[in-house]
XYZ file of N, CA and C in Angstrom:
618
model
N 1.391 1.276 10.770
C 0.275 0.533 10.181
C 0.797 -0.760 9.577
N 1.145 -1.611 10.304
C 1.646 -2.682 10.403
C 0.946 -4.266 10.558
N 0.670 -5.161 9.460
C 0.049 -6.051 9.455
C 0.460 -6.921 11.036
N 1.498 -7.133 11.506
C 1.748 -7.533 12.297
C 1.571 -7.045 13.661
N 1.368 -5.824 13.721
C 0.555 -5.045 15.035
C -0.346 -5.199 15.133
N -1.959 -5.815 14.441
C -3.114 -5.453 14.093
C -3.466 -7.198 15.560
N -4.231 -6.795 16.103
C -4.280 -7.893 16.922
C -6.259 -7.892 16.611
N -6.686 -9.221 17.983
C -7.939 -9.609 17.735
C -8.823 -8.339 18.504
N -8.248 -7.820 19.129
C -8.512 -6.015 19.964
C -9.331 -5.374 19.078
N -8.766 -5.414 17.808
C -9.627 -4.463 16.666
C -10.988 -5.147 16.233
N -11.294 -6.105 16.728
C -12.302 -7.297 15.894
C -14.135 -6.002 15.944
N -14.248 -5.616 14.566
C -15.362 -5.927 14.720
C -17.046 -5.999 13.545
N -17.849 -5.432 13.260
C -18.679 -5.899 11.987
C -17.992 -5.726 11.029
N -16.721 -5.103 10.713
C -16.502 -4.031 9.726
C -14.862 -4.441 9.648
N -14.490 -4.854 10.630
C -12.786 -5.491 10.546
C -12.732 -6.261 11.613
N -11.735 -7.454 10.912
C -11.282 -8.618 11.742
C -9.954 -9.368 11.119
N -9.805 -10.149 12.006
C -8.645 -11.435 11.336
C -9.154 -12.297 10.392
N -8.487 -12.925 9.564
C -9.007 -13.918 9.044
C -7.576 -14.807 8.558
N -7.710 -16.079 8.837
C -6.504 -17.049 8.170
C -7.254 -18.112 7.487
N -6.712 -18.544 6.009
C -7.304 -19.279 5.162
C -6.888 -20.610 5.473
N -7.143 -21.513 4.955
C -7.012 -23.129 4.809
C -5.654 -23.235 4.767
N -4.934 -22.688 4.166
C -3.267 -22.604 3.855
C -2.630 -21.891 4.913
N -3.325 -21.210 5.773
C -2.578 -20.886 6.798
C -2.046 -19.017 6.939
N -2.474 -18.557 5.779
C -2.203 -17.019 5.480
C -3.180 -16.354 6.557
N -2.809 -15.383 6.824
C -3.613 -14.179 8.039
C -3.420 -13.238 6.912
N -4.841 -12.526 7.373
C -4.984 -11.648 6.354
C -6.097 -10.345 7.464
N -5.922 -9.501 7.190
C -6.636 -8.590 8.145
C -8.306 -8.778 6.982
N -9.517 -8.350 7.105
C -10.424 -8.421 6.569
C -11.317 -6.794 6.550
N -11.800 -6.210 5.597
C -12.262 -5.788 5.613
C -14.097 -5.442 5.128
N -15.015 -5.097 5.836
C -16.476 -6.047 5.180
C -17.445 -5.112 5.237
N -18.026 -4.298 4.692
C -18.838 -3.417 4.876
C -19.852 -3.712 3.380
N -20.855 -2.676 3.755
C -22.262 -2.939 2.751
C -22.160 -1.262 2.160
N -22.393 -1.264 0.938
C -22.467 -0.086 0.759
C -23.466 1.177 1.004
N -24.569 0.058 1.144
C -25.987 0.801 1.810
C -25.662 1.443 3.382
N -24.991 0.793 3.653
C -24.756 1.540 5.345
C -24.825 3.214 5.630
N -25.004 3.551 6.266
C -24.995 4.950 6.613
C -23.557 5.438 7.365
N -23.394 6.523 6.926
C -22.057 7.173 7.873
C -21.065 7.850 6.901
N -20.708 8.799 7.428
C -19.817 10.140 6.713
C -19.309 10.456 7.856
N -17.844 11.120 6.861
C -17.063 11.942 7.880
C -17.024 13.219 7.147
N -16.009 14.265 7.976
C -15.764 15.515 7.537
C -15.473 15.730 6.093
N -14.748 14.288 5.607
C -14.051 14.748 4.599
C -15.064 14.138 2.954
N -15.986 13.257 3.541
C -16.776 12.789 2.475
C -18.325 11.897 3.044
N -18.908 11.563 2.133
C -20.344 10.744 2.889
C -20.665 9.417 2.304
N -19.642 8.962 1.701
C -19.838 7.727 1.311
C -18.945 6.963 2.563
N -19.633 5.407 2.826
C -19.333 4.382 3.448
C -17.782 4.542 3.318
N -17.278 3.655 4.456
C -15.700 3.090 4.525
C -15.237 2.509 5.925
N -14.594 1.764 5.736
C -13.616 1.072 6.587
C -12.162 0.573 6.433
N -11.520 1.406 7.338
C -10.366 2.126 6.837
C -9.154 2.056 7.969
N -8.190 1.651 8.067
C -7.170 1.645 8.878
C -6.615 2.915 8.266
N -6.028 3.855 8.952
C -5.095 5.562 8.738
C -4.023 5.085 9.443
N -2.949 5.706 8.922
C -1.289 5.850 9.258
C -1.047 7.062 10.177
N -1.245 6.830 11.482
C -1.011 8.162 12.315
C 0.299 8.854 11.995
N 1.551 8.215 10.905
C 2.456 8.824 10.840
C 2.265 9.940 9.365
N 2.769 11.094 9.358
C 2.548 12.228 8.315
C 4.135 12.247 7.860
N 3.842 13.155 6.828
C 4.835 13.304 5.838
C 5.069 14.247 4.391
N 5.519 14.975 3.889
C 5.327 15.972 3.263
C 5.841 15.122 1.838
N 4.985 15.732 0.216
C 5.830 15.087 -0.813
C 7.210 15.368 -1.271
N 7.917 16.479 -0.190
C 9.327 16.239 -0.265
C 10.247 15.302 0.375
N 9.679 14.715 0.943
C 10.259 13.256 2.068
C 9.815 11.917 0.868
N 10.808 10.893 1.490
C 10.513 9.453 1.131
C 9.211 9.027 1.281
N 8.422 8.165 0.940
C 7.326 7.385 2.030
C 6.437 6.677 1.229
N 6.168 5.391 1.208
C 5.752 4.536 0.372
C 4.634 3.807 1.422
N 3.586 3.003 0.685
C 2.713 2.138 0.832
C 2.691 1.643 -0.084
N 2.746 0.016 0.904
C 2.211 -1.357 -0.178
C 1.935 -2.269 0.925
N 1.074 -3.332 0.054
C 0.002 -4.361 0.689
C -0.071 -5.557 -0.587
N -0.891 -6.228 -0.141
C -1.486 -7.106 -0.973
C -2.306 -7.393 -0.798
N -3.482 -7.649 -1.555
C -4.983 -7.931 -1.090
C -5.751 -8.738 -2.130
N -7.351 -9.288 -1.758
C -7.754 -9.913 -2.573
C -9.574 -9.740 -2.399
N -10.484 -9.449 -3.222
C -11.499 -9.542 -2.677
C -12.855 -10.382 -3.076
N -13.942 -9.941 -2.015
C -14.833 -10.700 -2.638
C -15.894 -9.660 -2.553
N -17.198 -10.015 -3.535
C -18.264 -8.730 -3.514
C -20.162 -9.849 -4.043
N -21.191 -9.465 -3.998
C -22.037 -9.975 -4.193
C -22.208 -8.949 -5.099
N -21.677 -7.974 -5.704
C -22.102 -7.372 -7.089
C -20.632 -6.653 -7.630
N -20.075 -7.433 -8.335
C -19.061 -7.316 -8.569
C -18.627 -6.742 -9.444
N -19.596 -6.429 -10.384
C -19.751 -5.361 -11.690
C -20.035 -3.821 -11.373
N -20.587 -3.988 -10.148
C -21.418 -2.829 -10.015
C -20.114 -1.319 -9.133
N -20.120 -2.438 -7.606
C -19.161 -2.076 -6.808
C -18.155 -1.243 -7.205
N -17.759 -0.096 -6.707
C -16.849 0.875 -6.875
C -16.046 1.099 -5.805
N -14.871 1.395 -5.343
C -14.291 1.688 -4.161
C -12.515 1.858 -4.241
N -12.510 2.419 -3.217
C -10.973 2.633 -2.760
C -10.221 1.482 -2.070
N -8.946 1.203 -2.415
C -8.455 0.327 -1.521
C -7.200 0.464 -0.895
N -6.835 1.584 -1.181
C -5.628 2.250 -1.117
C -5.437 3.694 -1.473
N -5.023 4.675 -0.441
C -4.679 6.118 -1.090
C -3.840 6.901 -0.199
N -3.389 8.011 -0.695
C -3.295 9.370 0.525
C -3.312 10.696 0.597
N -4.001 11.276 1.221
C -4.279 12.571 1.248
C -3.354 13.769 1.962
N -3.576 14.517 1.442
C -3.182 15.654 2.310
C -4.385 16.759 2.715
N -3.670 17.304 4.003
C -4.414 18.169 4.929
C -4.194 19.770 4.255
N -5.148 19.856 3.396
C -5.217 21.012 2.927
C -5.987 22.138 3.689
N -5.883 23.246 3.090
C -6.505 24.661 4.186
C -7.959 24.177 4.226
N -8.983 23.682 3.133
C -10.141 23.948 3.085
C -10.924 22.630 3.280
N -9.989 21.420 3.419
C -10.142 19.876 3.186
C -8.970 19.066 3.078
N -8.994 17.770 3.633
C -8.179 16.628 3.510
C -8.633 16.254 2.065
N -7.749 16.066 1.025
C -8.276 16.024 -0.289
C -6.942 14.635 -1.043
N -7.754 13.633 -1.456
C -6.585 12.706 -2.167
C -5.796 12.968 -2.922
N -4.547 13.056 -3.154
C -3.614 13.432 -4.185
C -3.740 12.145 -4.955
N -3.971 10.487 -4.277
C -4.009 9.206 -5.019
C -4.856 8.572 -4.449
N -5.891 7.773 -5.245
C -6.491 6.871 -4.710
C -6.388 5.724 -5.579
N -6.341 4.250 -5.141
C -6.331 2.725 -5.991
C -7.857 2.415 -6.123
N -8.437 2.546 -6.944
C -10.031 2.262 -6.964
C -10.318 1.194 -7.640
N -11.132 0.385 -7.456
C -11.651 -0.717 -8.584
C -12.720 -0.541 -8.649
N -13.111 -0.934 -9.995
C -14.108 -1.065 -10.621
C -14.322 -1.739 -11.731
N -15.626 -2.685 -11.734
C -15.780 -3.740 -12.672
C -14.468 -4.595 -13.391
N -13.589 -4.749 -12.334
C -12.749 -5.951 -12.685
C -11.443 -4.896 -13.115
N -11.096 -3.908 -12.904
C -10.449 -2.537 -13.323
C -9.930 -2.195 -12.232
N -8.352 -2.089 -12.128
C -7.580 -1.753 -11.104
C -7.140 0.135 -11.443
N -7.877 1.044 -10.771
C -7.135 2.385 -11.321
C -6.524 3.191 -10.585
N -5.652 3.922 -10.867
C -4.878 4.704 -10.110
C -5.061 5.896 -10.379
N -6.389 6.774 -9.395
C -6.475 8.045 -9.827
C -6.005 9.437 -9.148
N -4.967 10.302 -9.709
C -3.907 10.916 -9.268
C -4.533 12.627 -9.183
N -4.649 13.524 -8.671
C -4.796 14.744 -8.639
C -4.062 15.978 -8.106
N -3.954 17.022 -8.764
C -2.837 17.647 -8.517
C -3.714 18.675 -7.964
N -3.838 18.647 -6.945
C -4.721 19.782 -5.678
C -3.733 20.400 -5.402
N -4.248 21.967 -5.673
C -3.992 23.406 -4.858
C -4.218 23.199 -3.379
N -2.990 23.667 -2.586
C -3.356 23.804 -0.879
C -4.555 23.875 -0.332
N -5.615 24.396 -1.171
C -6.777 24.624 -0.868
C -7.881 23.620 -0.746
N -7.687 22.717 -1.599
C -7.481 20.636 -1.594
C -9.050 20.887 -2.700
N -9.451 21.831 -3.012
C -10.428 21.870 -3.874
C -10.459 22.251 -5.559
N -9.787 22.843 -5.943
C -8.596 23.446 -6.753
C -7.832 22.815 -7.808
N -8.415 22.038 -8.810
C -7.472 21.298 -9.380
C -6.453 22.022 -10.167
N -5.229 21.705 -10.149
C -4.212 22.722 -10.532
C -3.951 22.700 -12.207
N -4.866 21.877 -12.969
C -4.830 21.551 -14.068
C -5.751 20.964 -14.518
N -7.194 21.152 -13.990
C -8.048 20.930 -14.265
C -8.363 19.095 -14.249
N -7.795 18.324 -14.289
C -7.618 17.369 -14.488
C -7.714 16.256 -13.356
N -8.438 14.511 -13.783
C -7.982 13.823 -12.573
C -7.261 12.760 -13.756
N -5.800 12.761 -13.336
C -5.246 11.805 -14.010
C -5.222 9.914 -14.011
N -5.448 9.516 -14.401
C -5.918 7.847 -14.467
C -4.807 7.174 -15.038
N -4.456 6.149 -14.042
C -3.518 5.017 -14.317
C -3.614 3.948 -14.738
N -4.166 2.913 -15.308
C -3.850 1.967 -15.312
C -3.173 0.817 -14.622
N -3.883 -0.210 -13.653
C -2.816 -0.766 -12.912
C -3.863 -2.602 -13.306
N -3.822 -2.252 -14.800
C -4.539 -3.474 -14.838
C -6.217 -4.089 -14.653
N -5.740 -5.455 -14.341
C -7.730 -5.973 -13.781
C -7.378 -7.089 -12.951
N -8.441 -7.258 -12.032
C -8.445 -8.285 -11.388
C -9.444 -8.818 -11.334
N -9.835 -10.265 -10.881
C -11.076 -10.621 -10.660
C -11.052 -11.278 -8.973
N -12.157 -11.917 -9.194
C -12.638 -12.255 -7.323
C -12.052 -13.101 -7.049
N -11.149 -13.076 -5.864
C -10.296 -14.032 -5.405
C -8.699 -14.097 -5.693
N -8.827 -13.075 -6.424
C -7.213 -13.155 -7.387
C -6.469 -12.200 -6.380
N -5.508 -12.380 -5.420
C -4.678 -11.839 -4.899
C -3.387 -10.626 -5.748
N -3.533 -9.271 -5.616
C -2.851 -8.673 -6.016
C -1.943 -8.048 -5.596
N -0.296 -7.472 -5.660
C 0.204 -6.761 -5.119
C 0.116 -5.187 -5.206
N -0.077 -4.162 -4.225
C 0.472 -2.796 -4.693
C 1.172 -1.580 -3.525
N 2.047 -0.973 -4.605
C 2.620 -0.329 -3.814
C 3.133 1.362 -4.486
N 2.471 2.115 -3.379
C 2.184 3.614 -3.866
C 3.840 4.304 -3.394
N 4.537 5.174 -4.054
C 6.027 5.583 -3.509
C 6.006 6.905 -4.040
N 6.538 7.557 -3.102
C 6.558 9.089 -3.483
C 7.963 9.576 -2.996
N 8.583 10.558 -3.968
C 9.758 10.509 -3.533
C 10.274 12.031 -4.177
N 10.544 13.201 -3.067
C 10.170 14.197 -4.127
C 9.388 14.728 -5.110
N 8.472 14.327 -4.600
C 7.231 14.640 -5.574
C 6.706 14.051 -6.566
N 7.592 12.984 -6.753
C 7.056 12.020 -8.181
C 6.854 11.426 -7.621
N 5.588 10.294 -8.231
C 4.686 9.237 -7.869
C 5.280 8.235 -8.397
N 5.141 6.921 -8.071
C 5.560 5.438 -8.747
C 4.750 4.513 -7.982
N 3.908 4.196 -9.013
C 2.977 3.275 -8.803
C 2.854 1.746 -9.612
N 2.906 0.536 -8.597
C 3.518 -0.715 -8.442
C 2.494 -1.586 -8.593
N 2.370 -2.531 -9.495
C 1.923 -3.846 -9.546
C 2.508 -4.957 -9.514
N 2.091 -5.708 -8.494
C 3.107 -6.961 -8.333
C 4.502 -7.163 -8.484
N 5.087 -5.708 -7.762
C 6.738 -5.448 -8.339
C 7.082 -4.813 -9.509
N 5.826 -4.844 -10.102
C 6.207 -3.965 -11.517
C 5.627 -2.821 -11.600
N 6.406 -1.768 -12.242
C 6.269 -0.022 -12.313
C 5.426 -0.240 -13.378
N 4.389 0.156 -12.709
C 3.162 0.795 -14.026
C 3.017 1.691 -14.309
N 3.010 2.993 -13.762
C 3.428 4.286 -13.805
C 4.354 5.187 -13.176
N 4.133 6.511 -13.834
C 4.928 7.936 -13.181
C 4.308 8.824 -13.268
N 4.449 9.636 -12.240
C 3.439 11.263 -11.860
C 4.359 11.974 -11.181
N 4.537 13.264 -12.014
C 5.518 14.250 -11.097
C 4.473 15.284 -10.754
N 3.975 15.577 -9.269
C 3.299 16.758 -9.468
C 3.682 18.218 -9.556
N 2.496 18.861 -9.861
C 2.708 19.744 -10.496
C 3.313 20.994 -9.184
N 4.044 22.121 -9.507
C 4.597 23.107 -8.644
C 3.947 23.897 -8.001
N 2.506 23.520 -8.201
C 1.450 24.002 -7.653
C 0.991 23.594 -5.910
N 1.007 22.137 -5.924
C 1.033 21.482 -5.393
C 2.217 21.432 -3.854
N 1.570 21.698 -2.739
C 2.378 22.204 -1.985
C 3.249 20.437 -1.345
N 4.778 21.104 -0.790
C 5.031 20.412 -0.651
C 5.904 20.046 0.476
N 5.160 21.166 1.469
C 5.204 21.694 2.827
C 3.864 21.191 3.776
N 2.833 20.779 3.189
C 1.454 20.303 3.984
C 1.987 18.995 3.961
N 1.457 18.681 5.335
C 1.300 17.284 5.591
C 0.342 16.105 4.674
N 1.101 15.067 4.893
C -0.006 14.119 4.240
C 0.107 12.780 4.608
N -1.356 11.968 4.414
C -1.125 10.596 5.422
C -1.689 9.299 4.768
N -1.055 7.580 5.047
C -1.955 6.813 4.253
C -3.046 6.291 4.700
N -4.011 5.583 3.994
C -5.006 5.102 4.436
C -5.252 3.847 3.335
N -5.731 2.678 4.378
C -6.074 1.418 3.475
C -7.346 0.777 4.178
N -7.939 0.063 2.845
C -9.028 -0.747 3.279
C -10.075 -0.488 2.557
N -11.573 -0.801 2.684
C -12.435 -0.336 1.456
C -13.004 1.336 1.742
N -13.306 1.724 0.461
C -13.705 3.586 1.108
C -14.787 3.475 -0.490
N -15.965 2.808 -0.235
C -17.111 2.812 -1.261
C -17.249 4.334 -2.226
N -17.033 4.293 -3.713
C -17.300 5.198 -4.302
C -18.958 5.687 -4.835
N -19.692 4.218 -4.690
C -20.809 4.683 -5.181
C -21.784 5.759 -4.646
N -22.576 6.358 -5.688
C -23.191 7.425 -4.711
C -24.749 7.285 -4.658
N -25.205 6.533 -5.544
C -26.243 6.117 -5.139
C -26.836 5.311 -4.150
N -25.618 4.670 -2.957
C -25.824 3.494 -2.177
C -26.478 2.406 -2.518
N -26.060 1.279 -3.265
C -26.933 0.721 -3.747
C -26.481 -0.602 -2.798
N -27.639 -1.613 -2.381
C -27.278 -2.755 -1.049
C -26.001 -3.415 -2.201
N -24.717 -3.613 -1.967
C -23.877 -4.438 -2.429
C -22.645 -4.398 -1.136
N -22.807 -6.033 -0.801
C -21.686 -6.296 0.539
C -20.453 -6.605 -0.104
N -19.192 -6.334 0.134
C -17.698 -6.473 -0.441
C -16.965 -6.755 0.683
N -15.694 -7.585 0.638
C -14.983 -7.285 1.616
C -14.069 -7.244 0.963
N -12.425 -7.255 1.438
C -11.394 -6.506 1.213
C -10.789 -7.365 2.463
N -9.696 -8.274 1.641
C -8.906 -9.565 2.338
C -7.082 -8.461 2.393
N -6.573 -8.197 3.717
C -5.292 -7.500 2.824
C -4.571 -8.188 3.692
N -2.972 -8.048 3.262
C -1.926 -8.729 4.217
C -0.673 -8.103 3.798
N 0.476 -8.152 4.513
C 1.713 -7.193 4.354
C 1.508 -5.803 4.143
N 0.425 -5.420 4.610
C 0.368 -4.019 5.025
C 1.932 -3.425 5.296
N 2.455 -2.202 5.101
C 3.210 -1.678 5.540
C 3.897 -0.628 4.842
N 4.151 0.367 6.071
C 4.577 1.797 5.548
C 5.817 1.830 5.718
N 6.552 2.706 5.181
C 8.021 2.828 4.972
C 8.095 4.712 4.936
N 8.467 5.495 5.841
C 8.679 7.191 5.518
C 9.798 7.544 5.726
N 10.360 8.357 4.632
C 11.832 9.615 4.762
C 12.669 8.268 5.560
N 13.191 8.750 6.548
C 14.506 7.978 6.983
C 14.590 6.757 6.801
N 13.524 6.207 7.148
C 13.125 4.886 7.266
C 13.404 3.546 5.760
N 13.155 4.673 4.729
C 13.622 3.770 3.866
C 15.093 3.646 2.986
């Protein structure tokens, strides 16, 4: 999942290329939140590039990008822009997702039982990764390494998450980037999601 693999092949309402005045390429992402469409694993909107490569939280394997966006309700808008799940017995269930909201960069962490429904501590833990506003280009980058989490702003460690022993660490798990709308009321608000330097790094590789 490589910014530099992504060609004009993929072009379409929902993803495309885009290069600014300065000359940056940036993959685009553009969806409405009113839209219709669910998958297995949830029923809110998204448009989403997945990492066909897997990986267990006892292996290396990091994601980071940089991105920047724009929204016609920018207060309101809720969404994912970054996460990864694992393939649990009962559901693909996020262990992390990067969500924003109202100018609020968060990093929300969960320690799912194999069963991916199950919180192993009742809890969804919240990070802090700052605020941004419209247009403001940010860096981030998610790293897991033995089971602890390290989560990156613009090069800088904003947090740590060791999960819990509950938490299997034998199931597969995979990344995913781009917008994944949290709201549940669908309310009409169009966003897009500008990203660039996409790229994964797993176990050997890094």
């Amino acid at each position: 999942m490589l910014s530099s693999e992504v060609t004009e092949d993929f072009k379409s309402n929902y993803f495309s290329l885009y290069e600014n005045d300065a000359g940056t390429k940036y993959m685009r992402f553009s969806l409405d939140a009113s839209d219709k469409g669910k998958s297995q694993n949830g029923s809110s909107v998204r448009a989403e590039l997945r990492n066909l490569q897997e990986w267990t939280l006892s292996d290396k394997a990091s994601l980071s990008y940089t991105f920047y966006l724009t929204s016609t309700d920018f207060s309101t808008a809720r969404f994912t822009v970054g996460q990864f799940l694992q393939h649990c017995t009962q559901k693909d269930s996020p262990l992390c997702r990067i969500e924003l909201e109202n100018g609020k960069i968060t990093a929300k962490v969960i320690n799912y039982e194999s069963d991916g429904r199950t919180k192993s501590d009742g809890k969804t833990h919240k990070y802090s990764l700052g605020t941004i506003s419209q247009g403001e280009e940010v860096s981030i980058k998610i790293e897991v390494d033995n089971k602890v989490l390290k989560l990156y702003r613009d090069a800088v460690l904003k947090a740590t998450h060791e999960f819990s022993d509950s938490v299997s660490s034998d199931l597969k798990n995979y990344f995913k980037a781009g917008i994944y709308y949290q709201n549940t009321d669908s309310p009409k608000i169009f966003s897009e999601i500008f990203m660039r330097n996409l790229k994964t790094e797993i176990s050997s590789e890094l």
